[in-house]
Amino acid sequence: DGGITQSPKYLFRKEGQNVTLSCEQNLNHDAMYWYRQDPGQGLRLIYYSQIVNDFQKGDIAEGYSVSREKKESFPLTVTSAQKNPTAFYLCASSIAGVNTIYFGEGSWLTVV
Amino acid sequence: DQQVKQNSPSLSVQEGRISILNCDYTNSMFDYFLWYKKYPAEGPTFLISISSIKDKNEDGRFTVFLNKSAKHLSLHIVPSQPGDSAVYFCAASVAGNMLTFGGGTRLMVKP
């Protein structure tokens, strides 16, 4: 089945630790994105990548890092520098130049 | 500065009636608008979209209306069903660039 797979679904992290969220897509999409959703709030763009080995900061990139070594993979690392990391993280992808983006199922990150 | 706003955080509608979800935007350069539906703990799913060259787009029970002069779009769901209960996000973009999302409206359809 074609789609976007995020893992893990639920993740607990101790303060001061880095954690990496995985995102894989088999839709052959060029562009990939990471969004964050906080309870009762909208979606905020963290990072995006329109082509392999290139990525751009979104609105709230501080405390996060990404890589895009393969077209199908766009992992997000939440570093210890992120002040409020507890949130629901959404990965998405799209065909380059096309407005409609498609989302994965999301990953819950809780800092304990 | 929120360029896309959904001023109603929640909406409650009786099953079978019409649901109207509203979205306002400030950037007159937006030329493409989308609605997404999101269930708890799941990713949003694309629902319907409209280009700025049109003022209406219909897909089954879902119709999106665009009023460019008022910088306003709305999503109509007729008839509403309990399975429509979810959070709805509107989004907008300029010339294929990044989507800007509104804050979402939680729709509750009562049986």
XYZ file of N, CA and C in Angstrom, chain A:
336
model
N 0.825 -1.192 0.000
C 0.000 0.000 0.000
C 0.866 1.251 0.000
N 0.471 2.248 -0.787
C 1.211 3.488 -0.800
C 0.814 4.350 0.366
N 1.800 5.044 0.939
C 1.457 5.902 2.045
C 2.671 6.455 2.738
N 2.399 7.091 3.870
C 3.435 7.708 4.689
C 3.418 7.022 6.038
N 4.564 6.509 6.439
C 4.666 5.771 7.694
C 5.524 6.533 8.678
N 4.954 6.799 9.828
C 5.691 7.458 10.899
C 5.897 6.471 12.045
N 7.068 6.520 12.634
C 7.315 5.683 13.807
C 8.302 6.389 14.736
N 8.200 6.119 16.047
C 7.127 5.351 16.680
C 5.851 6.179 16.788
N 4.754 5.534 17.117
C 3.496 6.243 17.307
C 3.521 7.024 18.621
N 4.083 6.422 19.651
C 4.189 7.061 20.966
C 5.630 6.961 21.433
N 6.141 8.050 21.978
C 7.525 8.085 22.416
C 7.627 8.953 23.662
N 8.342 8.428 24.643
C 8.601 9.186 25.856
C 10.081 9.501 25.905
N 10.400 10.714 26.290
C 11.791 11.142 26.324
C 12.069 11.842 27.635
N 13.233 11.587 28.147
C 13.648 12.298 29.347
C 14.214 13.652 28.943
N 14.055 14.603 29.809
C 14.618 15.923 29.529
C 16.120 15.805 29.292
N 16.604 16.538 28.305
C 18.024 16.529 28.012
C 18.433 15.509 26.968
N 17.484 14.675 26.542
C 17.800 13.655 25.538
C 17.336 14.093 24.168
N 18.101 13.695 23.157
C 17.641 13.864 21.786
C 16.792 12.656 21.404
N 15.852 12.865 20.501
C 15.051 11.752 20.006
C 14.779 11.964 18.521
N 14.770 10.867 17.778
C 14.545 10.958 16.330
C 13.245 10.266 15.958
N 12.416 10.990 15.218
C 11.155 10.464 14.693
C 11.363 10.095 13.228
N 10.887 8.917 12.890
C 11.083 8.420 11.534
C 9.882 8.755 10.659
N 10.153 9.046 9.384
C 9.107 9.249 8.398
C 9.567 8.655 7.076
N 8.788 7.718 6.557
C 9.090 7.059 5.284
C 7.855 7.131 4.391
N 8.077 7.434 3.111
C 6.960 7.455 2.166
C 7.316 6.670 0.912
N 6.323 5.959 0.393
C 6.525 5.198 -0.847
C 5.616 5.716 -1.948
N 5.326 7.007 -1.884
C 4.465 7.649 -2.873
C 5.272 8.271 -4.016
N 6.590 8.169 -3.918
C 7.481 8.790 -4.896
C 7.322 10.318 -4.925
N 6.959 10.875 -3.787
C 6.828 12.325 -3.689
C 8.191 12.977 -3.520
N 8.352 14.139 -4.149
C 9.620 14.852 -4.031
C 9.727 15.632 -2.726
N 8.627 16.214 -2.306
C 8.656 17.116 -1.161
C 8.165 16.415 0.104
N 8.817 16.724 1.216
C 8.401 16.184 2.507
C 8.440 17.296 3.551
N 7.606 17.137 4.572
C 7.407 18.197 5.552
C 7.292 17.598 6.950
N 7.624 18.415 7.939
C 7.316 18.094 9.331
C 6.516 19.240 9.938
N 5.394 18.863 10.566
C 4.548 19.806 11.276
C 4.447 19.383 12.738
N 4.088 20.352 13.527
C 3.835 20.095 14.940
C 2.433 20.591 15.268
N 1.696 19.790 16.049
C 0.394 20.231 16.543
C 0.382 20.165 18.055
N 0.054 21.271 18.689
C -0.134 21.311 20.125
C -1.626 21.230 20.428
N -1.977 20.727 21.609
C -3.401 20.524 21.927
C -4.246 21.763 21.657
N -5.312 21.591 20.892
C -6.234 22.684 20.608
C -5.700 23.723 19.655
N -4.574 23.433 19.021
C -3.979 24.429 18.129
C -3.828 23.875 16.724
N -3.449 24.765 15.837
C -3.272 24.392 14.444
C -1.940 23.722 14.193
N -1.609 23.616 12.924
C -0.389 22.943 12.488
C 0.686 23.980 12.179
N 1.855 23.762 12.743
C 2.957 24.690 12.502
C 4.103 23.955 11.819
N 4.658 24.567 10.799
C 5.693 23.941 9.978
C 7.050 24.028 10.657
N 7.707 22.881 10.791
C 9.021 22.831 11.418
C 10.122 22.896 10.357
N 10.113 21.952 9.442
C 11.090 21.876 8.352
C 10.386 21.312 7.123
N 10.962 21.605 5.970
C 10.497 20.971 4.751
C 11.664 20.746 3.811
N 11.450 19.802 2.903
C 12.490 19.452 1.936
C 11.812 19.224 0.598
N 12.305 19.879 -0.419
C 11.703 19.739 -1.745
C 12.510 18.839 -2.661
N 13.720 18.479 -2.186
C 14.578 17.630 -2.999
C 15.592 16.971 -2.080
N 16.106 15.843 -2.496
C 17.095 15.124 -1.690
C 18.298 16.020 -1.419
N 18.820 15.882 -0.192
C 20.004 16.615 0.262
C 19.788 18.123 0.362
N 18.542 18.532 0.433
C 18.227 19.952 0.630
C 16.996 20.075 1.511
N 17.025 21.000 2.463
C 15.866 21.233 3.310
C 15.895 22.679 3.802
N 14.712 23.144 4.203
C 14.554 24.531 4.605
C 13.860 24.606 5.954
N 14.188 25.629 6.728
C 13.517 25.847 7.997
C 12.102 26.358 7.758
N 11.203 25.888 8.615
C 9.848 26.404 8.627
C 9.718 27.492 9.681
N 8.521 27.610 10.227
C 8.236 28.689 11.172
C 8.809 28.454 12.569
N 9.007 27.178 12.928
C 9.420 26.873 14.307
C 10.562 25.865 14.314
N 11.632 26.118 13.585
C 12.724 25.156 13.419
C 13.665 25.061 14.620
N 13.640 26.034 15.503
C 14.608 26.040 16.603
C 14.447 24.811 17.493
N 15.572 24.117 17.733
C 15.540 22.935 18.580
C 15.279 21.649 17.825
N 15.169 21.748 16.506
C 14.936 20.578 15.660
C 16.020 20.482 14.592
N 16.237 19.259 14.100
C 17.104 19.075 12.951
C 16.534 17.964 12.081
N 16.877 18.006 10.784
C 16.391 17.004 9.827
C 17.520 16.612 8.896
N 17.272 15.554 8.151
C 18.165 15.154 7.066
C 17.308 14.608 5.942
N 17.831 14.645 4.734
C 17.096 14.106 3.576
C 18.121 13.444 2.656
N 18.579 12.281 3.102
C 19.587 11.539 2.346
C 18.958 10.684 1.266
N 17.697 10.330 1.457
C 16.974 9.525 0.476
C 15.626 10.173 0.185
N 15.139 9.980 -1.001
C 13.879 10.594 -1.400
C 12.743 10.156 -0.497
N 12.759 8.909 -0.071
C 11.625 8.367 0.657
C 11.693 8.603 2.161
N 12.780 9.183 2.671
C 12.965 9.278 4.116
C 13.274 10.703 4.559
N 12.640 11.127 5.660
C 12.843 12.495 6.155
C 12.747 12.467 7.681
N 13.767 11.969 8.373
C 13.709 11.878 9.833
C 13.854 13.237 10.510
N 13.177 13.376 11.623
C 13.212 14.595 12.424
C 13.840 14.290 13.781
N 14.850 15.058 14.159
C 15.453 14.915 15.478
C 15.007 16.086 16.357
N 14.435 15.739 17.482
C 14.043 16.731 18.471
C 15.187 16.803 19.472
N 15.873 17.897 19.509
C 17.054 17.996 20.358
C 16.695 18.517 21.745
N 17.662 18.451 22.634
C 17.448 18.927 24.002
C 17.280 20.441 24.036
N 17.601 21.094 22.940
C 17.452 22.552 22.871
C 16.011 22.988 22.638
N 15.154 22.042 22.286
C 13.743 22.367 22.070
C 13.085 22.524 23.439
N 12.552 23.716 23.699
C 12.067 24.043 25.047
C 10.783 23.323 25.432
N 9.889 23.147 24.493
C 8.602 22.504 24.777
C 8.342 21.406 23.750
N 9.025 20.282 23.873
C 8.942 19.269 22.826
C 7.685 18.412 22.865
N 6.971 18.404 23.975
C 5.784 17.554 24.065
C 4.729 18.046 23.084
N 4.401 17.198 22.112
C 3.460 17.599 21.059
C 3.172 16.392 20.175
N 2.265 16.601 19.232
C 1.936 15.615 18.215
C 2.653 16.039 16.936
N 3.489 15.152 16.392
C 4.305 15.498 15.238
C 3.769 14.795 13.997
N 3.631 15.567 12.933
C 3.062 15.064 11.690
C 4.040 15.230 10.544
N 4.256 14.151 9.833
C 5.062 14.164 8.625
C 4.115 14.187 7.435
N 4.502 14.860 6.378
C 3.661 14.939 5.195
C 4.535 14.926 3.951
N 3.904 14.665 2.813
C 4.643 14.695 1.558
C 3.735 15.176 0.439
N 4.364 15.585 -0.658
C 3.590 16.038 -1.808
C 4.437 15.930 -3.062
N 3.757 15.952 -4.199
C 4.450 16.073 -5.476
C 4.994 17.499 -5.564
N 6.172 17.662 -6.085
C 6.776 18.988 -6.166
C 5.882 19.941 -6.947
N 5.675 21.122 -6.370
C 4.892 22.145 -7.051
C 3.396 21.968 -6.960
N 2.965 20.938 -6.259
C 1.529 20.691 -6.106
C 1.122 21.057 -4.693
N 0.007 21.764 -4.562
C -0.369 22.290 -3.263
C -0.848 21.250 -2.264
N -1.477 20.193 -2.726
C -2.077 19.240 -1.803
C -0.999 18.368 -1.170
N -0.957 18.356 0.148
C -0.002 17.500 0.847
C -0.760 16.406 1.581
N -0.080 15.292 1.785
C -0.683 14.123 2.417
C 0.097 13.790 3.675
N -0.641 13.476 4.728
C -0.051 13.314 6.036
C 0.088 11.849 6.441
N 1.083 11.604 7.294
C 1.185 10.338 7.988
C 0.251 10.327 9.184
N 0.329 9.259 9.972
C -0.575 9.085 11.095
C -0.146 9.859 12.334
N 1.063 10.368 12.344
C 1.516 11.182 13.461
C 2.265 10.403 14.524
N 3.063 11.128 15.292
C 3.806 10.561 16.415
C 3.624 11.452 17.632
N 3.262 10.812 18.749
C 3.124 11.557 20.002
C 4.454 11.523 20.738
N 4.986 12.681 21.070
C 6.204 12.753 21.863
C 5.861 13.404 23.199
N 6.232 12.716 24.266
C 6.018 13.247 25.608
C 7.354 13.305 26.329
N 7.659 14.432 26.892
C 8.873 14.582 27.676
C 8.527 14.389 29.148
N 9.240 13.450 29.772
C 8.940 13.128 31.179
C 10.122 13.512 32.076
